[in-house]
Each structure stands twice: as C-alpha cells, then as structure tokens.
Coordinates of C-alpha atoms in Angstrom, one line a residue:
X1 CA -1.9 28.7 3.3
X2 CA -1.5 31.9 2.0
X3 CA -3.2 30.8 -1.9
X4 CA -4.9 28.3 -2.7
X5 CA -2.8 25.5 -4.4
X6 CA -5.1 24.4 -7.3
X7 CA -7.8 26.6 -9.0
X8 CA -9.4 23.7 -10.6
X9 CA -9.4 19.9 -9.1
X10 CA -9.9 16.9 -11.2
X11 CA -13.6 15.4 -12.2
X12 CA -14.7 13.2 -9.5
X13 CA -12.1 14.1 -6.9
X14 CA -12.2 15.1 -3.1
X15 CA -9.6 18.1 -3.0
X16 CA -10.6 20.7 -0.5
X17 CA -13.3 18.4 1.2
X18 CA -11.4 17.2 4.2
X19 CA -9.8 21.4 4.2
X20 CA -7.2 22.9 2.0
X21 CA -4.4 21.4 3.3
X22 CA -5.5 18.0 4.0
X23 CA -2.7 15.2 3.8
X24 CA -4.4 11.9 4.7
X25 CA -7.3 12.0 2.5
X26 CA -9.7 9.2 3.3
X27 CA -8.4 7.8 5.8
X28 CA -10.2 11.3 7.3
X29 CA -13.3 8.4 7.6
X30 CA -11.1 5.9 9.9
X31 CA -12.4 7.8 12.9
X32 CA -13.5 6.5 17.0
X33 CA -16.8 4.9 15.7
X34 CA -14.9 3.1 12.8
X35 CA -12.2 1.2 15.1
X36 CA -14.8 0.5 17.8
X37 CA -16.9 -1.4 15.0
X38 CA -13.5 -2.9 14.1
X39 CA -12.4 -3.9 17.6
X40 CA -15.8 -5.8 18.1
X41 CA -14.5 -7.9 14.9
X42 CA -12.1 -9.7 17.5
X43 CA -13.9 -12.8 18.7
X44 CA -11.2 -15.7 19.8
X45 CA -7.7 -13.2 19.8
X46 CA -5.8 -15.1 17.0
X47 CA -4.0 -13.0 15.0
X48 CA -2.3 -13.4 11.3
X49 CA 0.7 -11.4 10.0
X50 CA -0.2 -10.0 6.6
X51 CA 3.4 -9.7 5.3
X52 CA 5.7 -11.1 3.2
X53 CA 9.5 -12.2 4.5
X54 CA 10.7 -8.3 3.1
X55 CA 13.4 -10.0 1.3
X56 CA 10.5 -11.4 -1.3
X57 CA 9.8 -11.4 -4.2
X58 CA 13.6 -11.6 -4.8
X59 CA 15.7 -9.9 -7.5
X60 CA 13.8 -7.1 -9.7
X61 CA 12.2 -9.2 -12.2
X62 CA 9.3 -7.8 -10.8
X63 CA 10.2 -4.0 -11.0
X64 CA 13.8 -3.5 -12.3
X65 CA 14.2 0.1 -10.4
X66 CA 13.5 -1.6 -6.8
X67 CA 16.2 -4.1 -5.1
X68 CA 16.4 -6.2 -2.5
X69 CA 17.5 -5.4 1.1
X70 CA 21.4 -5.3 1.4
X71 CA 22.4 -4.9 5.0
X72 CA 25.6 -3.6 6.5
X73 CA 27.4 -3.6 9.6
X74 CA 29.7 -0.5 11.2
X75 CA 33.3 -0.8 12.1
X76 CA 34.2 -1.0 16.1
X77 CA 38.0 -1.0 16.7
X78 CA 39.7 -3.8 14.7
X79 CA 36.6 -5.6 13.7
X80 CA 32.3 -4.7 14.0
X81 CA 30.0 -3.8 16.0
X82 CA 28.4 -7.6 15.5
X83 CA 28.9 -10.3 17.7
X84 CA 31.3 -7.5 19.3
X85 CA 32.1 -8.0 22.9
X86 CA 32.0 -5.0 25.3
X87 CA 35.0 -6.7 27.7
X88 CA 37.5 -5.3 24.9
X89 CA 35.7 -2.1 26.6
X90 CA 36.5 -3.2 29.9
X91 CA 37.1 -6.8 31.3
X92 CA 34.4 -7.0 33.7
X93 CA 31.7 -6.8 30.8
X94 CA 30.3 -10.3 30.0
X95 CA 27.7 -8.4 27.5
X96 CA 27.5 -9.6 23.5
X97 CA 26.4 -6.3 21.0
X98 CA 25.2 -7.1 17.6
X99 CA 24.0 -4.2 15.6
X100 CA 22.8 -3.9 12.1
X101 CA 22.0 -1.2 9.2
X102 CA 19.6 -1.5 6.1
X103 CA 19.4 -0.2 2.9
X104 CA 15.8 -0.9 1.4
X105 CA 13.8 0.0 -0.9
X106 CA 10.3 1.5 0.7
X107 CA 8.2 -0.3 -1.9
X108 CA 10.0 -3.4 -2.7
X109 CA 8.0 -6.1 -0.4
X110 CA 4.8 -5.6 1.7
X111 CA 4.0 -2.0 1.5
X112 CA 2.1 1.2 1.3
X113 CA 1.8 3.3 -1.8
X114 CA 1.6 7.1 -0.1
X115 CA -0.1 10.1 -1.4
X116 CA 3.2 11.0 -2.3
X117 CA 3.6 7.9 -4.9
X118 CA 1.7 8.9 -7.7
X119 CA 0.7 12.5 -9.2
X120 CA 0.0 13.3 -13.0
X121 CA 0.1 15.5 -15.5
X122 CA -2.7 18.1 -14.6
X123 CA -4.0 21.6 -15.0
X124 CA -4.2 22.8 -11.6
X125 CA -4.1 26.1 -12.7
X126 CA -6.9 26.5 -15.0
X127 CA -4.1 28.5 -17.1
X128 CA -4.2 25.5 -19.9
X129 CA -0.7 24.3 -18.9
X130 CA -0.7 21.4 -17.4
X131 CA 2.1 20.7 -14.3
X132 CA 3.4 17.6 -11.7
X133 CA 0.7 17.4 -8.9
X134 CA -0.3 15.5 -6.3
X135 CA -3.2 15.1 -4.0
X136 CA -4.8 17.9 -3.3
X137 CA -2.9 19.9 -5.0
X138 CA 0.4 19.5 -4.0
X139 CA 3.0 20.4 -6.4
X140 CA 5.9 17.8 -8.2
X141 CA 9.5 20.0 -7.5
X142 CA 7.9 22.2 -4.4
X143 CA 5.7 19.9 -2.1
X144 CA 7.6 16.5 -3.7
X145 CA 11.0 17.2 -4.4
X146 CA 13.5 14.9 -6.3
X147 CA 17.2 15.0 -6.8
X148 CA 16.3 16.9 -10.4
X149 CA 14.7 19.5 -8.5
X150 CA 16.9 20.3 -5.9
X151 CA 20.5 19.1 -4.0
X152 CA 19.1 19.3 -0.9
X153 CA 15.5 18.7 1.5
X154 CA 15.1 15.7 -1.0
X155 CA 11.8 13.8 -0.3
X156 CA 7.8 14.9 0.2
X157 CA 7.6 18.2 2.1
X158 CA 4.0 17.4 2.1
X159 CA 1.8 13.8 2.0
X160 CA 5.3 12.2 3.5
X161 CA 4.1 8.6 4.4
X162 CA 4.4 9.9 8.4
X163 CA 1.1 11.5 7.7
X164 CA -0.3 7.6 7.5
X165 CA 1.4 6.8 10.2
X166 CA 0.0 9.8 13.1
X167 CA -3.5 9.2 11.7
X168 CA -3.8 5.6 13.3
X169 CA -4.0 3.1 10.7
X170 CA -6.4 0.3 12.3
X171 CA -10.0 -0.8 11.4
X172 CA -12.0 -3.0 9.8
X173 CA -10.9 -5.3 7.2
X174 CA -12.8 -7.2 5.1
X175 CA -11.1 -9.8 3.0
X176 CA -12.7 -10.4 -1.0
X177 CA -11.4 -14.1 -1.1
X178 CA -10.9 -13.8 -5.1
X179 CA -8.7 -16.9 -5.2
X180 CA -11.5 -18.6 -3.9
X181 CA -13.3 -17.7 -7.1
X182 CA -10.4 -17.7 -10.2
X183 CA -7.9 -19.7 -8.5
X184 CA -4.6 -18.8 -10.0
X185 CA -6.2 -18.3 -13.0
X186 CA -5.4 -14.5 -14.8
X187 CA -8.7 -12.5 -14.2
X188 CA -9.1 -9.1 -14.9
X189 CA -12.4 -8.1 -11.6
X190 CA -14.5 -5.3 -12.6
X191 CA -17.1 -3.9 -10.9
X192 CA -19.4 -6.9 -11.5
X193 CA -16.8 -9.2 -10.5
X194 CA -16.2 -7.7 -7.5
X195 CA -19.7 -7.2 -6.0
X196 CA -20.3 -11.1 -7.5
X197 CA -17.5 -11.9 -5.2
X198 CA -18.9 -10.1 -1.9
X199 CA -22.3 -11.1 -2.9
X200 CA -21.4 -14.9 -2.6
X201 CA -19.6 -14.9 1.0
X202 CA -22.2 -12.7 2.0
X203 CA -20.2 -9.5 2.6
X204 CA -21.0 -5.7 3.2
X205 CA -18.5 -3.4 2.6
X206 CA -18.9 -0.2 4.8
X207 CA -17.4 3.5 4.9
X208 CA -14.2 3.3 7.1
X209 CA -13.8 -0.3 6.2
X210 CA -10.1 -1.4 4.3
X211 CA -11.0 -3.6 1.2
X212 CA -8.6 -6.2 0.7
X213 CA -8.3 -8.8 -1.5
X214 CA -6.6 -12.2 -1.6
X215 CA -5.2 -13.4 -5.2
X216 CA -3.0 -15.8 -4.5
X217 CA -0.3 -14.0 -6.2
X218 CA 1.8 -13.2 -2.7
X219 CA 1.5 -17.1 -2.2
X220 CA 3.1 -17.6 -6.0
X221 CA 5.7 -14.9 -4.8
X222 CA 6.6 -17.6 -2.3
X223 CA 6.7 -21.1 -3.8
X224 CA 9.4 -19.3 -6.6
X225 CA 12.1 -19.1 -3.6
X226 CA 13.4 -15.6 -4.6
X227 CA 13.4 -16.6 -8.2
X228 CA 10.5 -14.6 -9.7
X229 CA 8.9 -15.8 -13.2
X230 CA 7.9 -12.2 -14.7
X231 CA 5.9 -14.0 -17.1
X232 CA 4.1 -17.0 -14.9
X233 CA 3.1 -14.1 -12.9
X234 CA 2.0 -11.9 -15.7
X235 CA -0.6 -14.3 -17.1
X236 CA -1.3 -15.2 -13.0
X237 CA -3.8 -14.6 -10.5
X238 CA -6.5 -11.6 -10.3
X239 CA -6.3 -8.0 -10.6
X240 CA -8.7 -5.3 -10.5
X241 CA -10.0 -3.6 -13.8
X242 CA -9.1 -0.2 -13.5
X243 CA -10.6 0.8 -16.6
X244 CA -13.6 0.6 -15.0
X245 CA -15.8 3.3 -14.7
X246 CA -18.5 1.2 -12.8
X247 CA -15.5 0.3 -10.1
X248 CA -14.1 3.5 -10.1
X249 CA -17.2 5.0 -8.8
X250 CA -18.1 2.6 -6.7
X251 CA -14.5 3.1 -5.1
X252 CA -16.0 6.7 -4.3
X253 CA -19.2 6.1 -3.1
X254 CA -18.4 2.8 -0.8
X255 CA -16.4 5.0 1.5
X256 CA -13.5 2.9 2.0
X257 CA -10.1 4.1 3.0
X258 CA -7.9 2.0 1.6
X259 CA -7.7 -1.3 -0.9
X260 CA -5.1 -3.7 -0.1
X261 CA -4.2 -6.4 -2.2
X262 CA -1.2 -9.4 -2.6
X263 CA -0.6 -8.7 -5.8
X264 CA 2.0 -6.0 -7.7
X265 CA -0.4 -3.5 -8.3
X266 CA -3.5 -4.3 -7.2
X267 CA -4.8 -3.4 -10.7
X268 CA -4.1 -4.8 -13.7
X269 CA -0.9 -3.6 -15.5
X270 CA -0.6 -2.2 -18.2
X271 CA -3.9 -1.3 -18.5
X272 CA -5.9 -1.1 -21.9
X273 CA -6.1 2.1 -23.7
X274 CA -8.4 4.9 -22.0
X275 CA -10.0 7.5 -23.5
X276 CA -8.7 10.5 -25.4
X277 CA -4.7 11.9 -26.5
X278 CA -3.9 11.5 -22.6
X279 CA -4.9 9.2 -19.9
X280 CA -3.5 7.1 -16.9
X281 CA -1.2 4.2 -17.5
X282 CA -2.1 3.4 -14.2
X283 CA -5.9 4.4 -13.7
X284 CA -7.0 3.1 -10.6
X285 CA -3.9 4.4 -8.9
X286 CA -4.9 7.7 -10.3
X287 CA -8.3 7.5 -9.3
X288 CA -7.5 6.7 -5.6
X289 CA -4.2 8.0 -5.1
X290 CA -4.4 11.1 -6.7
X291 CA -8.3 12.3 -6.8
X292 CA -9.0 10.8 -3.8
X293 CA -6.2 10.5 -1.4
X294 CA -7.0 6.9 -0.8
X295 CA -3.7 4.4 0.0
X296 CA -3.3 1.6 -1.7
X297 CA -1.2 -1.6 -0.2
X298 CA 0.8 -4.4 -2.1
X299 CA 2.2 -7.4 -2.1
X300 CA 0.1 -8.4 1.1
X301 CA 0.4 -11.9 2.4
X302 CA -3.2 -13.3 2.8
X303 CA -3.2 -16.9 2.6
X304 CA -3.4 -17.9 6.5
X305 CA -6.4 -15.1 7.3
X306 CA -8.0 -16.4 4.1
X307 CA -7.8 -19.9 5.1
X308 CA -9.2 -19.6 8.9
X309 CA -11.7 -17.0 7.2
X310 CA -12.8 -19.6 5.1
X311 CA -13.4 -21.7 7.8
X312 CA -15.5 -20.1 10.1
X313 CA -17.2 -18.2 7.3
X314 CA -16.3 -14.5 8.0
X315 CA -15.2 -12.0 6.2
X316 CA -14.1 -9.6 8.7
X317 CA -11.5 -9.1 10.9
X318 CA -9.3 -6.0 12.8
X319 CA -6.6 -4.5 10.7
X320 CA -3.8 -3.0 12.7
X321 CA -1.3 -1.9 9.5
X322 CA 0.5 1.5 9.9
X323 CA 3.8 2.5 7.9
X324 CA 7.3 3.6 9.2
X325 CA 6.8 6.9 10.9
X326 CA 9.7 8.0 8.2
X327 CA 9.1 11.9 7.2
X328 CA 9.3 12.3 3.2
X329 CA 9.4 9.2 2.0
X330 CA 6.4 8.4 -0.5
X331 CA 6.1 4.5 0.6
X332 CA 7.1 2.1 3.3
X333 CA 7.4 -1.4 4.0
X334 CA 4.6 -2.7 6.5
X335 CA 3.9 -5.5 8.2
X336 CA 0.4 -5.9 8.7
X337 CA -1.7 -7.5 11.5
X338 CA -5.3 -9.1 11.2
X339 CA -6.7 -10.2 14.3
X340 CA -10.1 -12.5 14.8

C-alpha cells in the first residue's frame, strides 16, 4: 500500500492490528489451536444443519429491498435445458439433463453479513470531513463500489465475502440457549443478560470461539409458511442490546470471531437513541462490523442443536459455516453445520 488508508481509526477499534491491509478481521483469531479445540467438541458424529429452507422467511415483509429466490431455466432447441433429453443430440443417448439458474438475494435467508455490509459516516482523514468507510479503512466508491459510483467493476474490491470464505470458517461454537430463558417473549439481552444466560448452563466463552444464540425467532419464521407477520415478529423473541456499552466491550475483550444469531438482526432494531448529533442506527453492527471486522450471521436455524444440546447438557459443539467463495459481494447465503 503505497499510503496509509485512514490517518485516524475509530475509539475502540482494531484497524492496523492484524497489518494495514487486513480483510478478515477477527477471524485472524480462528487459527490451528482454535479448530483443534473445536474438533475435540465432536463426541458421537451427529450433525445439525443450521439453516433455514433459503426460500424463508417468504415475501419482504421482513426487509422490503430483499426478495425471494426466482429461478430460471435456459432455452435448448425448441424447448429447455430441464428434463431435456440428450438423444434429440444423438439417438443412442439414454441420458436425462436438468439444469437450473438463480437469482437471490445474498442476505435474504441464512447468511453472513461481510465486512463489506456495513461502513459509516467517519473521519478517516483527520481533515474534519467525514467520508463512506469500511473496515479498516477501506473506502465507500473506491474499495466498495456501487452502481452510483461507477458503470462498471460493481461490488467490494476489498473485504468481498471470498475473504471469509479462504480463511476457513470452522471452530468452536457455543450456543446461548436464550429461548430457554425468554421463551418467545420480546427481550432486549444486555450484557447482564447475556453472562446470566452462560452463567446458568455453565458456559465459558473463549477467544476463537463463534457466539451464537438461539431466539426462537428462525423457528417463528417457520410455523408462518412464507407468510411473515412484521409485527408478531417485532414484539417477538430476543435480541441483543446494542446500546450497550457493557456488551460492547465485552464483545472486544471475549475474543470471539463472530456472533451468530436466528433472528433479523441479531440486535435489536431500531435501536434507542445514542449519544450525541450522530450515532449508529445500528450500533452493534457498527461496533463489530466496522471497528472490529467481526462477521455477524442471521437468520440461523437453531432449534434441533438446541434441543439435543439441551439434552445432554452441552453447550458446545463444531461449527463448519463458510460463505460462497463469490468475489465482491458484501453477504452470502450459508448453510451452516454443527457437529457433536
């Protein structure tokens, strides 16, 4: 790099710490000795899939600007290349082809938020103006370029999702079984909440580890059928306090490289007011996303882990969950993999 990108970073972020042109973040902690502790987690070789069906929640009540899959199908000869029969090729060919296409939004099921997802409005600078950047430093209209930027190499030039993908995203898990606590119940988990929740399935969260937590909201998601209830699932289910300055830090400290949760957002949104003119509608997104380069997953399906969890009283597990290897996009679908 032939300057450095940012002359000031934000108050209590990591930029520069894992090098000045680091593009993973913490997952920089997800290293040998974190997936061998991981790997011993496996005791009986059962495993869960941690996704929803990615045609769920259904609709966009849920976020208008994302839709569900459509899928399409290419012309071959008179009809498609689906349920097409290779002996109009040639009539010794007994083979059946079926191919399909996609088009999906990266974020609208299961999925990873990337580095790429969320920026704000900051000073990098130090010349009083503040400009769109990213982790690190990276810069809204040159590293993460939009069709109001440019006509052409659309997409993140840096902190693309692929970055996720080539660092090996498998570890430890633990699961914060909030349902367990709140049931379906709206609860808005601080700091004391959370450690209240680990403290009483006797849980230790270490550096490395993936925090997730089970809601209940994915399972909601569910029993509506592709019919969302925006307001149900408003007033539904838990969501992390991102207002919370006790959290926040503790996010920091514990070392973790990623939260996943089942619900929307993981936090809750909208968030109350914050402090001064200008602040985060999302705060907790800003705090990991953009200070510390720390993913955060949604609309996880946890019910069946939480469940035989429950049972054997563990917390832990192996997390095998890594994103499309797509260069420049700022999200992808996942499907996740616990096994026990």
């Amino acid at each position: 790099m032939d300057a450095p990108r940012w002359k000031q970073r934000p108050d209590g972020s990591n930029w520069g710490d894992f090098g000045p042109d680091d593009q993973i973040g913490r997952l920089n902690l997800l290293n040998a000795q974190t997936r061998l502790r991981a790997i011993r987690e496996v005791e009986e070789g059962t495993t869960f899939c941690l996704s929803l069906p990615l045609d769920y929640p259904g609709g966009n009540t849920l976020f208008q600007h994302r839709k569900a899959p459509s899928f399409f199908y290419d012309k071959r000869g008179e009809g498609h290349n689906y349920n097409y029969r290779l002996s109009s090729v040639c009539d010794c060919f007994s083979d059946v082809i079926s191919d399909d296409a996609v088009m999906m939004f990266t974020q609208y099921s299961t999925q990873w938020d990337g580095l790429g997802h969320v920026g704000q409005m900051f000073d990098a600078d130090g010349d009083g103006v503040p400009e769109k950047v990213y982790y690190n430093g990276y810069r809204g209209g040159v590293d993460v370029v939009g069709p109001d930027d440019a006509d052409s190499n659309l997409g993140a030039r840096a902190i693309g999702i692929e970055n996720l993908a080539t660092a090996g995203v498998q570890g430890r898990g633990v699961l914060v079984d909030l349902e367990r606590l709140h049931g379906r119940e709206r609860a808005v988990v601080g700091y004391d909440g959370l450690m209240a929740a680990l403290d009483a399935q006797q849980a230790s969260v270490e550096p490395g580890d993936f925090l997730c937590l089970y809601t209940g909201f994915a399972d909601l998601i569910l029993e509506m059928n592709k019919h969302p209830d925006g307001e149900v699932l408003a007033r539904s289910c838990a969501v992390l306090d991102g207002r919370d300055a006790k959290l926040l830090q503790w996010i920091t400290d514990s070392g973790i490289v990623a939260i996943c949760a089942d619900n929307f957002a993981v936090e809750a949104y909208p968030a109350g007011p914050g402090d001064g003119d200008h602040y985060p509608a999302l705060p907790l997104h800003a705090h990991c996303i953009f200070k510390l380069g720390l993913n955060l997953g949604e609309l996880w399906y946890f019910a069946e882990l939480a469940q035989w969890l429950r049972a054997h009283r563990r917390s832990s597990f192996l997390l095998t969950a890594p994103p499309l290897r797509l260069p420049g996009a700022v999200g992808s679908p996942v499907t996740p993999i616990a096994t026990v």
